[in-house]
Amino acid sequence: MTQEIYLTGITTTGTPHIGNYVGAIRPGIEASKDKTKKNYYFLADYHALAKNEDPDKISRSTLEIAASWFALGMDEDNAVFYRQSDVPEITELTWILTSMTAKGLMNRAHSYKAAVQANVESGNKDPDTGITMALYSYPILMAADILMFKATKVPVGRDQKQHVEMARDVAQRFNHHYGEVFVLPEPVIDDDTAVLAGLDGRKMSKSYNNTIPLFADEKRLRKLIMKIKTNSLEPGEPKDTAGSTLFDIYKAFATPGETAEVARLYADGIAWGQMKQKLFEYINDHIKPAREEYERLISDPAIIEAELRKGAEHARKTAVPYLAQIRDAIGIRKLG
Ligand code: TRP
């Protein structure tokens, strides 16, 4: 049995929030410690460009995301953690793959179709208004990320599944044309990881502006938790755990025993204010040690920069010789 290679990317837009933590960071860090698998994690900063972020925001987000993963104990001896833009072979491979990608395939990408749909709905004459080639070709860059490291398994959210399938299609077409060069990847969707609701009860997401930043300081964390939407049931009235954002967040952090205990408190009619205080204390205790480390790292970005450089060096040990082989396969060769 060959070793599975896991790879996943994190787009550098925004500040990590507790939804990211529960859905991606925590499982990613757990996996980084597994010595039976090879793991690649990277900061997709070129992908962030497709979202039209401003330069300072991309740079700040890169620092915050990297500091979060390191503070939470990413095992860098066992896993490779790098910044996409530090591995130029990825962008070079993107162009090579672009020449093997059917335009029709890209036309079918959900993310592109959604952008076109939004234009049509808002009555725009040109359905491509505001759509850059980066947004359109986004799946090709993502295919290069994946194929560059011969990833066999790609853990992603449901919204990214199609992109991984497209990477597979592109790899297949390439192999058909040039011989067996690429390994075909498969998406891995974990339906068990919790998707947290945000302050207003909708999915916690930067685009809804309803997030709780993972490393918000104590005061801010408390304030945000106090803002979480509840219903109007009075203290003493039994409360339903189903559909309660407070309960779901608590559950995502606590042990099953502690969660069962809180379910009993709901049945007994715990006051919302009390439950909020309880949730705040729980998360705060859980996060505190990592938050101190995070603050240390954020205040000294040179440490992060050095770690990322090390990660890129490691990644390029694979990427450089492999890209040479790929170039040879397509006829970009030394002449003598
Ligand atoms: N597009 C992914 C997202 O928005 C991030 C990403 C970029 C990625 N390249 C990747 C994920 C390669 C998995 C593999 O979530």
Coordinates of C-alpha atoms and ligand atoms in Angstrom, one line a residue:
M1 CA 0.0 0.0 0.0
T2 CA 1.4 3.3 -0.9
Q3 CA 1.2 6.1 1.6
E4 CA -1.7 8.5 1.3
I5 CA -0.8 12.1 0.7
Y6 CA -3.1 14.6 2.2
L7 CA -3.1 18.2 1.0
T8 CA -5.2 21.2 1.8
G9 CA -5.1 25.0 1.2
I10 CA -6.4 27.9 3.2
T11 CA -7.2 31.1 1.3
T12 CA -5.6 34.1 3.0
T13 CA -8.7 36.2 3.4
G14 CA -9.9 37.3 6.8
T15 CA -9.1 36.6 10.4
P16 CA -9.5 33.0 11.6
H17 CA -12.7 32.5 13.6
I18 CA -14.1 29.8 15.8
G19 CA -16.0 28.3 12.8
N20 CA -12.7 27.9 10.9
Y21 CA -11.1 26.4 14.0
V22 CA -13.7 23.7 14.5
G23 CA -14.2 23.0 10.8
A24 CA -10.7 23.0 9.5
I25 CA -7.9 24.1 11.8
R26 CA -8.5 21.7 14.7
P27 CA -8.9 18.6 12.4
G28 CA -6.0 19.7 10.3
I29 CA -3.7 20.0 13.4
E30 CA -4.8 16.6 14.6
A31 CA -4.0 15.1 11.2
S32 CA -0.6 16.9 11.1
K33 CA 0.5 14.6 14.0
D34 CA -0.4 11.4 12.2
K35 CA 2.9 9.8 11.2
T36 CA 1.2 7.2 8.9
K37 CA 0.3 9.9 6.4
K38 CA 2.1 12.6 4.6
N39 CA 0.4 16.0 5.1
Y40 CA 0.7 19.3 3.2
Y41 CA -0.9 22.5 4.3
F42 CA -0.5 25.8 2.6
L43 CA -1.6 29.4 2.6
A44 CA -3.3 30.0 -0.7
D45 CA -2.3 33.7 -1.1
Y46 CA -2.6 33.7 -4.9
H47 CA -6.1 32.4 -4.5
A48 CA -6.8 35.4 -2.3
L49 CA -6.1 37.7 -5.2
A50 CA -9.2 36.3 -7.0
K51 CA -11.3 37.7 -4.2
N52 CA -10.1 41.3 -4.8
E53 CA -8.7 41.8 -1.3
D54 CA -6.6 44.8 -0.6
P55 CA -2.8 44.2 -0.3
D56 CA -2.5 44.9 3.4
K57 CA -5.5 42.7 4.2
I58 CA -3.9 39.7 2.3
S59 CA -0.6 40.2 4.1
R60 CA -2.3 40.5 7.5
S61 CA -4.5 37.5 6.9
T62 CA -1.4 35.5 5.9
L63 CA 0.3 36.4 9.2
E64 CA -2.9 35.7 11.3
I65 CA -3.6 32.3 9.7
A66 CA 0.0 31.1 10.0
A67 CA 0.3 32.3 13.6
S68 CA -3.0 30.5 14.5
W69 CA -1.9 27.2 13.1
F70 CA 1.6 27.4 14.7
A71 CA 0.1 28.6 18.1
L72 CA -2.3 25.6 18.1
G73 CA 0.5 23.1 17.7
M74 CA 0.9 22.3 14.0
D75 CA 3.5 19.5 13.8
E76 CA 5.9 20.9 11.4
D77 CA 8.4 18.0 11.8
N78 CA 5.8 15.6 10.4
A79 CA 3.8 17.9 8.1
V80 CA 4.8 20.5 5.5
F81 CA 3.4 24.0 6.0
Y82 CA 4.1 26.6 3.4
R83 CA 2.9 29.7 1.5
Q84 CA 1.8 29.1 -2.0
S85 CA 3.6 32.1 -3.4
D86 CA 6.9 30.8 -2.0
V87 CA 6.7 27.8 -4.4
P88 CA 6.9 29.4 -7.9
E89 CA 6.7 25.9 -9.4
I90 CA 3.0 25.9 -8.6
T91 CA 2.2 29.0 -10.7
E92 CA 4.4 27.6 -13.5
L93 CA 2.5 24.4 -13.4
T94 CA -0.8 26.4 -13.5
W95 CA 0.1 27.6 -17.0
I96 CA 1.0 24.1 -18.2
L97 CA -2.3 22.8 -16.9
T98 CA -4.2 25.8 -18.4
S99 CA -3.2 24.4 -21.8
M100 CA -4.8 21.1 -20.9
T101 CA -8.0 22.5 -19.5
A102 CA -11.1 22.7 -21.6
K103 CA -12.8 26.1 -21.4
G104 CA -16.1 24.3 -21.2
L105 CA -15.0 22.7 -18.0
M106 CA -14.3 26.0 -16.4
N107 CA -17.7 27.3 -17.7
R108 CA -19.3 24.7 -15.4
A109 CA -17.5 25.8 -12.2
H110 CA -20.1 26.6 -9.5
S111 CA -18.2 29.6 -8.3
Y112 CA -18.0 31.2 -11.7
K113 CA -21.7 30.3 -12.5
A114 CA -22.8 31.9 -9.2
A115 CA -21.0 35.1 -10.1
V116 CA -22.6 35.2 -13.6
Q117 CA -26.0 34.4 -12.0
A118 CA -25.6 37.3 -9.6
N119 CA -25.0 39.6 -12.6
V120 CA -28.0 38.3 -14.5
E121 CA -30.2 38.8 -11.4
S122 CA -29.1 42.3 -10.8
G123 CA -30.0 43.1 -14.4
N124 CA -26.5 43.6 -15.7
K125 CA -26.3 43.6 -19.5
D126 CA -22.9 41.9 -19.4
P127 CA -23.1 38.7 -17.5
D128 CA -19.3 38.8 -16.9
T129 CA -19.2 42.1 -15.2
G130 CA -16.6 42.3 -12.5
I131 CA -15.4 38.7 -13.2
T132 CA -11.7 38.4 -13.5
M133 CA -9.8 35.7 -15.3
A134 CA -8.4 34.8 -11.8
L135 CA -11.9 34.0 -10.6
Y136 CA -12.6 32.1 -13.9
S137 CA -9.4 30.1 -13.8
Y138 CA -9.4 29.6 -10.0
P139 CA -9.9 25.8 -10.3
I140 CA -6.7 25.5 -12.5
L141 CA -4.5 27.1 -9.9
M142 CA -6.1 24.8 -7.4
A143 CA -5.4 21.8 -9.6
A144 CA -1.7 22.8 -9.7
D145 CA -1.7 23.1 -5.9
I146 CA -2.9 19.5 -5.7
L147 CA -1.1 17.8 -8.5
M148 CA 2.3 19.4 -7.7
F149 CA 2.5 17.3 -4.6
K150 CA 0.9 14.1 -5.9
A151 CA -1.9 14.4 -3.4
T152 CA -4.2 11.5 -3.2
K153 CA -6.7 12.9 -0.7
V154 CA -7.8 16.5 -0.5
P155 CA -9.9 17.4 2.6
V156 CA -12.2 20.3 1.7
G157 CA -15.6 21.7 2.5
R158 CA -18.5 20.7 0.4
D159 CA -18.3 23.9 -1.7
Q160 CA -14.8 22.9 -2.9
K161 CA -15.6 19.3 -3.9
Q162 CA -16.2 20.2 -7.6
H163 CA -12.8 21.9 -7.8
V164 CA -11.1 18.8 -6.7
E165 CA -13.0 16.8 -9.2
M166 CA -11.9 19.3 -11.9
A167 CA -8.3 18.8 -10.8
R168 CA -8.8 15.1 -11.4
D169 CA -10.3 15.7 -14.8
V170 CA -7.4 18.0 -15.9
A171 CA -4.9 15.4 -14.6
Q172 CA -6.6 12.6 -16.5
R173 CA -6.6 14.6 -19.7
F174 CA -3.0 15.4 -19.3
N175 CA -2.1 11.8 -18.6
H176 CA -4.0 10.7 -21.6
H177 CA -2.1 13.1 -23.8
Y178 CA 1.4 12.9 -22.3
G179 CA 1.6 9.6 -20.4
E180 CA 1.2 8.9 -16.7
V181 CA 2.6 12.0 -15.1
F182 CA 0.0 12.9 -12.5
V183 CA -1.6 11.1 -9.6
L184 CA -5.4 11.4 -9.5
P185 CA -6.7 13.1 -6.3
E186 CA -9.9 12.5 -4.5
P187 CA -11.9 15.0 -2.4
V188 CA -12.4 14.1 1.3
I189 CA -15.5 15.6 2.8
D190 CA -16.0 15.1 6.5
D191 CA -19.7 15.4 7.3
D192 CA -19.0 14.9 11.0
T193 CA -17.1 18.1 11.5
A194 CA -19.4 20.8 12.9
V195 CA -20.5 23.8 10.9
L196 CA -21.0 26.5 13.4
A197 CA -23.6 29.2 13.2
G198 CA -22.5 32.8 13.9
L199 CA -23.8 35.7 16.0
D200 CA -27.0 36.0 14.0
G201 CA -27.8 32.3 13.7
R202 CA -26.7 32.0 10.0
K203 CA -23.6 30.0 9.1
M204 CA -20.5 31.7 10.7
S205 CA -18.8 33.4 7.8
K206 CA -16.7 36.4 7.1
S207 CA -19.1 37.3 4.3
Y208 CA -22.0 37.6 6.8
N209 CA -19.9 39.6 9.3
N210 CA -21.2 37.4 12.1
T211 CA -18.0 35.7 13.3
I212 CA -16.2 35.3 16.6
P213 CA -12.5 35.6 15.9
L214 CA -10.6 32.6 17.4
F215 CA -8.1 34.8 19.3
A216 CA -10.2 37.8 20.2
D217 CA -9.0 39.1 23.5
E218 CA -11.0 38.2 26.6
K219 CA -13.1 41.3 26.7
R220 CA -14.0 41.1 23.1
L221 CA -14.7 37.4 23.2
R222 CA -17.1 38.0 26.1
K223 CA -18.8 40.8 24.4
L224 CA -19.3 38.9 21.2
I225 CA -20.7 35.8 23.0
M226 CA -23.2 38.0 24.8
K227 CA -24.4 39.1 21.3
I228 CA -25.3 35.6 20.1
K229 CA -28.9 35.4 19.1
T230 CA -31.3 33.4 21.4
N231 CA -35.1 33.3 21.7
S232 CA -37.2 35.1 24.2
L233 CA -37.8 32.2 26.7
E234 CA -37.5 33.4 30.3
P235 CA -35.2 31.9 33.0
G236 CA -36.8 28.8 34.4
E237 CA -38.6 27.9 31.1
P238 CA -37.3 24.7 29.6
K239 CA -35.2 25.3 26.5
D240 CA -34.6 23.3 23.3
T241 CA -30.9 22.4 22.5
A242 CA -31.9 21.9 18.8
G243 CA -31.3 25.0 16.9
S244 CA -29.5 26.8 19.8
T245 CA -26.4 28.5 18.5
L246 CA -25.0 28.7 22.1
F247 CA -25.5 25.0 22.6
D248 CA -23.9 24.0 19.2
I249 CA -20.8 26.1 19.9
Y250 CA -20.5 24.7 23.4
K251 CA -20.8 21.2 22.0
A252 CA -18.1 21.8 19.5
F253 CA -15.6 22.6 22.3
A254 CA -16.8 20.4 25.2
T255 CA -16.6 16.7 25.9
P256 CA -19.7 14.6 25.4
G257 CA -20.1 14.4 29.2
E258 CA -20.0 18.2 29.6
T259 CA -22.4 18.6 26.7
A260 CA -24.9 16.2 28.3
E261 CA -24.7 18.2 31.5
V262 CA -25.5 21.4 29.6
A263 CA -28.4 19.6 27.9
R264 CA -29.8 19.0 31.4
L265 CA -29.4 22.7 32.3
Y266 CA -31.4 23.6 29.2
A267 CA -34.2 21.2 30.2
D268 CA -34.1 22.8 33.7
G269 CA -34.5 26.2 32.2
I270 CA -31.1 27.9 32.5
A271 CA -31.2 31.6 31.8
W272 CA -29.7 32.7 28.5
G273 CA -27.4 35.2 30.2
Q274 CA -26.1 32.4 32.4
M275 CA -25.5 30.1 29.5
K276 CA -23.6 32.8 27.7
Q277 CA -21.4 33.3 30.7
K278 CA -20.8 29.6 30.8
L279 CA -19.9 29.4 27.2
F280 CA -17.6 32.4 27.4
E281 CA -15.7 30.8 30.4
Y282 CA -15.4 27.5 28.6
I283 CA -14.0 28.8 25.4
N284 CA -11.8 31.3 27.1
D285 CA -10.2 28.6 29.2
H286 CA -9.8 26.3 26.2
I287 CA -8.2 29.0 24.0
K288 CA -6.1 30.9 26.6
P289 CA -2.7 29.1 26.3
A290 CA -2.8 29.2 22.5
R291 CA -3.9 32.8 22.5
E292 CA -0.8 33.7 24.5
E293 CA 1.4 32.0 22.0
Y294 CA -0.5 33.6 19.1
E295 CA 0.1 37.0 20.5
R296 CA 3.7 36.3 20.9
L297 CA 4.0 35.2 17.3
I298 CA 1.9 38.0 15.9
S299 CA 4.2 40.5 17.6
D300 CA 7.2 39.0 16.0
P301 CA 6.4 38.2 12.4
A302 CA 10.0 37.3 11.6
I303 CA 9.5 34.0 13.4
I304 CA 6.6 33.2 11.2
E305 CA 8.4 34.3 8.1
A306 CA 11.3 32.0 8.9
E307 CA 9.0 29.0 9.6
L308 CA 7.2 29.6 6.2
R309 CA 10.6 29.8 4.4
K310 CA 11.6 26.5 6.0
G311 CA 8.3 25.0 4.9
A312 CA 8.7 26.2 1.3
E313 CA 12.2 24.8 1.1
H314 CA 10.8 21.5 2.2
A315 CA 8.0 21.7 -0.4
R316 CA 10.3 22.6 -3.2
K317 CA 12.4 19.5 -2.6
T318 CA 9.5 17.8 -4.2
A319 CA 8.2 20.5 -6.5
V320 CA 11.5 21.4 -8.3
P321 CA 12.5 17.9 -9.6
Y322 CA 8.8 17.0 -10.4
L323 CA 8.3 20.1 -12.4
A324 CA 11.5 19.3 -14.4
Q325 CA 10.0 15.9 -15.2
I326 CA 6.6 17.6 -16.2
R327 CA 8.4 20.1 -18.5
D328 CA 10.3 17.3 -20.1
A329 CA 7.0 15.4 -20.8
I330 CA 5.5 18.4 -22.6
G331 CA 8.6 19.1 -24.7
I332 CA 10.0 22.1 -22.8
R333 CA 13.5 20.7 -22.8
K334 CA 17.2 21.6 -22.9
L335 CA 18.4 21.6 -26.5
G336 CA 21.8 20.2 -25.9
Ligands
TRP1 N1 -10.1 27.1 -2.7 C1 -10.0 26.6 -1.4 C2 -11.0 27.3 -0.5 O1 -11.4 28.4 -0.8 C3 -8.6 26.8 -0.8 C4 -7.6 26.0 -1.7 C5 -6.8 26.5 -2.6 C6 -7.4 24.6 -1.6 N2 -6.0 25.5 -3.1 C7 -6.4 24.4 -2.6 C8 -8.0 23.6 -0.9 C9 -6.0 23.1 -2.8 C10 -7.6 22.3 -1.2 C11 -6.5 22.0 -2.1 O2 -11.4 26.8 0.6

